XYZ file of C-alpha atoms in Angstrom:
297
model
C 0.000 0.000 0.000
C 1.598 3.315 -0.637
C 2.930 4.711 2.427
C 1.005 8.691 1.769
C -2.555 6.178 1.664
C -3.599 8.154 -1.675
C -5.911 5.861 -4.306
C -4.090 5.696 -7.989
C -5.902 4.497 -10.602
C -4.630 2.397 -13.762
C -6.402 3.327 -17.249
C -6.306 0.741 -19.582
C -7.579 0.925 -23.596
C -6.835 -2.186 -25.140
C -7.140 -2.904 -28.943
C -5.946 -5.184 -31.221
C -3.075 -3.829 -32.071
C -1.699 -2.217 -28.947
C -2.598 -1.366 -25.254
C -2.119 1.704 -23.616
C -2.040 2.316 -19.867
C -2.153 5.337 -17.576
C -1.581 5.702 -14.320
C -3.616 8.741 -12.807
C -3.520 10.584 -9.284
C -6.950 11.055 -6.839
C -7.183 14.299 -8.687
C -6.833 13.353 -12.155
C -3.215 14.081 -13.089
C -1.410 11.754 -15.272
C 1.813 10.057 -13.996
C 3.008 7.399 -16.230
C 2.089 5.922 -19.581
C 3.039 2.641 -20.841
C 1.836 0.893 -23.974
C 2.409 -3.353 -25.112
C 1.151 -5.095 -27.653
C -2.151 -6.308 -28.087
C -5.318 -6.662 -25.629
C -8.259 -7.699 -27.474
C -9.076 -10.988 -25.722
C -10.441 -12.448 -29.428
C -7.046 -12.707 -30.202
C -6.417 -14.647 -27.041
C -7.024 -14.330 -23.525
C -3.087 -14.994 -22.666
C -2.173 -12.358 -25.220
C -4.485 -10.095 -23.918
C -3.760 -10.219 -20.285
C -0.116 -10.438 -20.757
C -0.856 -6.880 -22.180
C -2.442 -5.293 -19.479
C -0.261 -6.475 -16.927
C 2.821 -5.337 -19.284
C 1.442 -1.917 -20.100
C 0.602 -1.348 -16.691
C 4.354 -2.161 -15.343
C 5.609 0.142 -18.172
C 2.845 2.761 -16.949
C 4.120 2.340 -13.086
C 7.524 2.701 -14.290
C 7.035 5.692 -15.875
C 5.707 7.786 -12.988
C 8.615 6.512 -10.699
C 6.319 5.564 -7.418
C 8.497 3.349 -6.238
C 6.247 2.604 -2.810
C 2.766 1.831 -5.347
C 3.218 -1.761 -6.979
C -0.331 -3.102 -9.334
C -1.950 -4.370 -6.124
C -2.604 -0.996 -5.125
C -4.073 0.379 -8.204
C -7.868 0.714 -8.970
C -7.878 -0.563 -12.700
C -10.123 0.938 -15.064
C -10.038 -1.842 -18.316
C -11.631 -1.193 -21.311
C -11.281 -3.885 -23.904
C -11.926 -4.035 -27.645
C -14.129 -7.896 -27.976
C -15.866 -7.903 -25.076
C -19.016 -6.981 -26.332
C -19.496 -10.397 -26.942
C -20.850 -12.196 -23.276
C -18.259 -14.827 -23.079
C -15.178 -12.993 -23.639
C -16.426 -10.329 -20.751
C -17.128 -12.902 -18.645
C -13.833 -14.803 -19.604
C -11.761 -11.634 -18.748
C -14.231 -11.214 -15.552
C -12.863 -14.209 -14.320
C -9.216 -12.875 -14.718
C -6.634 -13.703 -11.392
C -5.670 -9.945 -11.933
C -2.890 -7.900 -10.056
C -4.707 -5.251 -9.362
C -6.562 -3.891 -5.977
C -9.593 -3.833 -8.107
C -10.713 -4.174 -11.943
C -13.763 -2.363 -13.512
C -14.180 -3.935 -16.869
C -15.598 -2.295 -20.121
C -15.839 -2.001 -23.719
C -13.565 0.158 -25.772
C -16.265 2.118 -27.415
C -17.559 3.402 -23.217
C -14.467 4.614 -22.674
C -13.738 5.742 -25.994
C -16.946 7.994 -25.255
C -16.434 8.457 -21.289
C -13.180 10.044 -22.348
C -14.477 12.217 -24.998
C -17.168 13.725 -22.969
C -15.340 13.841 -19.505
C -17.431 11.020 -18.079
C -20.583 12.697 -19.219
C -23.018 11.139 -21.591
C -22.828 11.772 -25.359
C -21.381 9.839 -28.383
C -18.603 9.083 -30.566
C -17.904 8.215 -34.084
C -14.435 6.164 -34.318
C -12.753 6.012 -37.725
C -9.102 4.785 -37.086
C -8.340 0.780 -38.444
C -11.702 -0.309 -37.741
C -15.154 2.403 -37.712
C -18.222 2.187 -35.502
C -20.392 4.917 -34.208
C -21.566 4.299 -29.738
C -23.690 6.716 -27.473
C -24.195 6.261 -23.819
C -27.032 8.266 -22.412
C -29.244 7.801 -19.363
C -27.025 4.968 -19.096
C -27.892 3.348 -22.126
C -25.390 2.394 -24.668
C -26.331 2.527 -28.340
C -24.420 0.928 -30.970
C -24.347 1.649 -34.982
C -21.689 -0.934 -37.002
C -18.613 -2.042 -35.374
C -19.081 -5.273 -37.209
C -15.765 -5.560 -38.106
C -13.736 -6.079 -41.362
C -13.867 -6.930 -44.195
C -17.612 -7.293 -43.763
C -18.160 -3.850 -41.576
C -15.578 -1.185 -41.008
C -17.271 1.430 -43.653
C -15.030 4.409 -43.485
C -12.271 2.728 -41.716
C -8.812 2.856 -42.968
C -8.743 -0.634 -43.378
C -12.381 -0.086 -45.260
C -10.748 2.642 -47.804
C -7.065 0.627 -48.388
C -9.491 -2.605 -49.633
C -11.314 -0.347 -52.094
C -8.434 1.122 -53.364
C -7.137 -2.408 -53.990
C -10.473 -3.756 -55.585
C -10.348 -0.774 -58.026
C -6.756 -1.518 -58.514
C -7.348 -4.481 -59.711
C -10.501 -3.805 -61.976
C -8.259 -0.775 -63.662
C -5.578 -3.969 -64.169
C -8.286 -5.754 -65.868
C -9.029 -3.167 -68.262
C -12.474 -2.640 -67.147
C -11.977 1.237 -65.482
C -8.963 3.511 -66.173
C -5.905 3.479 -64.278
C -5.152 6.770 -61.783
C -2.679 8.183 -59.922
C -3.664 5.861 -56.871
C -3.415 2.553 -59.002
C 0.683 2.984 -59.190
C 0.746 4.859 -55.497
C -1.032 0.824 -54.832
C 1.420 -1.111 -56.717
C 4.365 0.496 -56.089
C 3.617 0.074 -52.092
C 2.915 -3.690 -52.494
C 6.353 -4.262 -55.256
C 3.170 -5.800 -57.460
C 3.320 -5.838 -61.586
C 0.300 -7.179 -62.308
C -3.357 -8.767 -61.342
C -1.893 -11.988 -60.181
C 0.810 -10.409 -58.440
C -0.876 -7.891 -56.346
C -3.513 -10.777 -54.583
C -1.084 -12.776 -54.061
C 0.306 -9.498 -51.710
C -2.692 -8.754 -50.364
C -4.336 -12.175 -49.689
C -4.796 -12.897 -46.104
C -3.687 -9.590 -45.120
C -5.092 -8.351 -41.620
C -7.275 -4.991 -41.289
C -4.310 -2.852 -40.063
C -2.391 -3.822 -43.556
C -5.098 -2.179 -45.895
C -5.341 0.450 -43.279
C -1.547 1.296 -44.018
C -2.890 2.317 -47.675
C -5.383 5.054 -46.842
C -2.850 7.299 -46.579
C -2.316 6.959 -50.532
C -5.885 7.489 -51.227
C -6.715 10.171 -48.836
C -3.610 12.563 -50.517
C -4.983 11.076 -53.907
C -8.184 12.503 -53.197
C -7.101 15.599 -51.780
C -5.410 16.089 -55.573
C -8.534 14.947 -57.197
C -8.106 11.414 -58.382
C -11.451 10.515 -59.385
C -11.172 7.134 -57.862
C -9.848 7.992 -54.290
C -12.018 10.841 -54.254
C -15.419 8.196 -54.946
C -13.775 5.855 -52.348
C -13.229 8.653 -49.518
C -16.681 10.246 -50.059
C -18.170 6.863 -50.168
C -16.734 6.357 -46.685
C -17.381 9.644 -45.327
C -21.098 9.728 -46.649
C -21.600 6.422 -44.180
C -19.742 8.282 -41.107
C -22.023 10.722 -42.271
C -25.216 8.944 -41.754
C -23.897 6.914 -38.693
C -23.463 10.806 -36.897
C -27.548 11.042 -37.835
C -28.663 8.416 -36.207
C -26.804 8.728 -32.945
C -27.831 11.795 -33.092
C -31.245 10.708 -32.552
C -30.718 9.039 -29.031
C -29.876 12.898 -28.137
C -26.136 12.986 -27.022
C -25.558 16.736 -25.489
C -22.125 15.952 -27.698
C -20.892 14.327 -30.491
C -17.364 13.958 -31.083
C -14.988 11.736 -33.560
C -11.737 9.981 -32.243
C -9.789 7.137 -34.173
C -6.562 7.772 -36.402
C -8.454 8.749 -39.412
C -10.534 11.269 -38.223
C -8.789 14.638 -38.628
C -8.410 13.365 -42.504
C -12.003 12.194 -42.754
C -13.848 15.167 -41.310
C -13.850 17.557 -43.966
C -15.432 14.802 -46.611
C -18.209 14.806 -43.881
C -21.609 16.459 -44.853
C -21.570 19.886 -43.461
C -24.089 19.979 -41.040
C -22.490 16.783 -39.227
C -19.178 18.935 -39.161
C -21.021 21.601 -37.886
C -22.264 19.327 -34.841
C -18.870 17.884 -33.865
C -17.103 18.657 -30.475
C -13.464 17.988 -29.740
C -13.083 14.688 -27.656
C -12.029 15.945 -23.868
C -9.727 12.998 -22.779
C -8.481 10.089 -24.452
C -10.055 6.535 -24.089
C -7.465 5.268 -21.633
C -8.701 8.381 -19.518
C -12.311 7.221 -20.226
C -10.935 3.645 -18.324
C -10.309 5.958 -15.241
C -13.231 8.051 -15.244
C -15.422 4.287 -15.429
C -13.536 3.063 -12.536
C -14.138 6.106 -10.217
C -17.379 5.918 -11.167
C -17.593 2.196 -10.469
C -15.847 3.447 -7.372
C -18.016 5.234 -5.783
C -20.915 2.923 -6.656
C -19.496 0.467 -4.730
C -19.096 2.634 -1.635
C -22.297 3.739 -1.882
């Protein structure tokens, strides 16, 4: 226990592809950050809570409190996967270091952090897309049914159109652009046959690697890139209407995409946007005070 008797609280946002963890004061000021490799318990429940624990170390490291060690942390934990029942109950179950675990889904905290613990809702466009709102303590979710099947307006969404088109302008059946050879030239490809054979089996996070190429296409007004990126955007678009309609206070959009994606949005949804507040791993801490106090209560 640390010897000054204060309460610090571990944030955790884990994703697929990394985790990040904070370590906050009683009064909300950050101390440490740490970030491991993956967390979404889909992946594996070993994976994922060799993450946590990992990030968290690197977190406690960070902010040098040499008398706090995990057992004396509140953990906030908001995972990417458990949405689905039995991977929140399998990470319920966890042994875990800490003095105590609140667990969530990414897309709370995600919001939680945007909107200071308040209620509103989010729009996330980074690898994957979704849209969440939480209010009156009801969550609301539009999408977030992954790729290749979901993900509209995801970078991992755009990079597989750009390839699709790639290959139809290799067939002869649409004209090549500017983004076809930005396309090949990233995956070393010559021709139809060999560009699948680079891109089959690829993950989400590889075709999210190529929406750089057809967002700065766009931007110069390749016809192609430009269809693809308002395609995407005119979804994000409509996923922004109907969360409006469970009446956030605020909307906000978060993910790595979203500074690029926001001015293809439809006006009026860019008109309604406020900047997140705090980042998701802050949401995990805000969700564990709040558990908190609910339990002393």
């Amino acid at each position: 226990m640390p010897t000054n008797n204060k309460t610090y609280f571990l944030g955790i946002d884990g994703g697929g592809s990394k985790c990040k963890a904070i370590i906050v004061s009683e009064d909300n000021k950050v101390l440490g950050t740490g970030v491991s490799g993956p967390a979404n318990p889909i992946h594996g429940f070993e994976q994922a809570t060799h993450s946590i624990t990992e990030s968290a170390l690197l977190a406690l490291d960070d902010a040098k409190l040499d008398d706090v060690k995990l057992c004396d942390l509140v953990a906030g934990v908001g995972l990417a996967g458990v949405n689905l029942p039995v991977l929140f109950e399998q990470m319920s179950a966890w042994q875990h270091p800490f003095r105590a675990m609140f667990l969530t889904t990414d897309l709370l905290i995600a919001c939680l952090g945007a909107h200071q613990g308040q209620d509103g809702a989010v729009m996330i466009s980074g690898t994957g897309s979704c849209g969440f709102s939480y209010v009156d303590e009801t969550p609301f979710i539009v999408g977030a049914h992954g790729f290749p099947h979901g993900d509209k307006g995801s970078g991992a969404w755009i990079g597989l159109q750009a390839t699709k088109n790639v290959l139809l302008s290799l067939d002869g059946l649409i004209a090549p652009t500017s983004l076809s050879e930005d396309i090949l030239n990233h995956t070393q490809a010559k021709d139809a046959v060999s560009l699948v054979e680079a891109i089959a089996g690829k993950p989400a996070t590889y075709y999210a690697k190529l929406a750089s190429y057809v967002f700065k296409r766009a931007n110069e007004g390749d016809a192609i890139a430009k269809a693809i990126i308002l395609e995407g955007a005119q979804y994000l678009s409509q996923v922004a209407k109907r969360l409006s309609q469970q009446n956030p206070p605020r909307i906000s959009i978060i993910g790595g995409l979203s500074s690029f994606i926001v001015p293809w949005l439809e006006q009026d949804v860019q008109a309604s946007l406020s900047e997140p507040v705090f980042p998701p791993e802050m949401g995990s801490v805000l969700f564990a005070q709040q558990q908190l106090a609910n339990a002393t209560h």
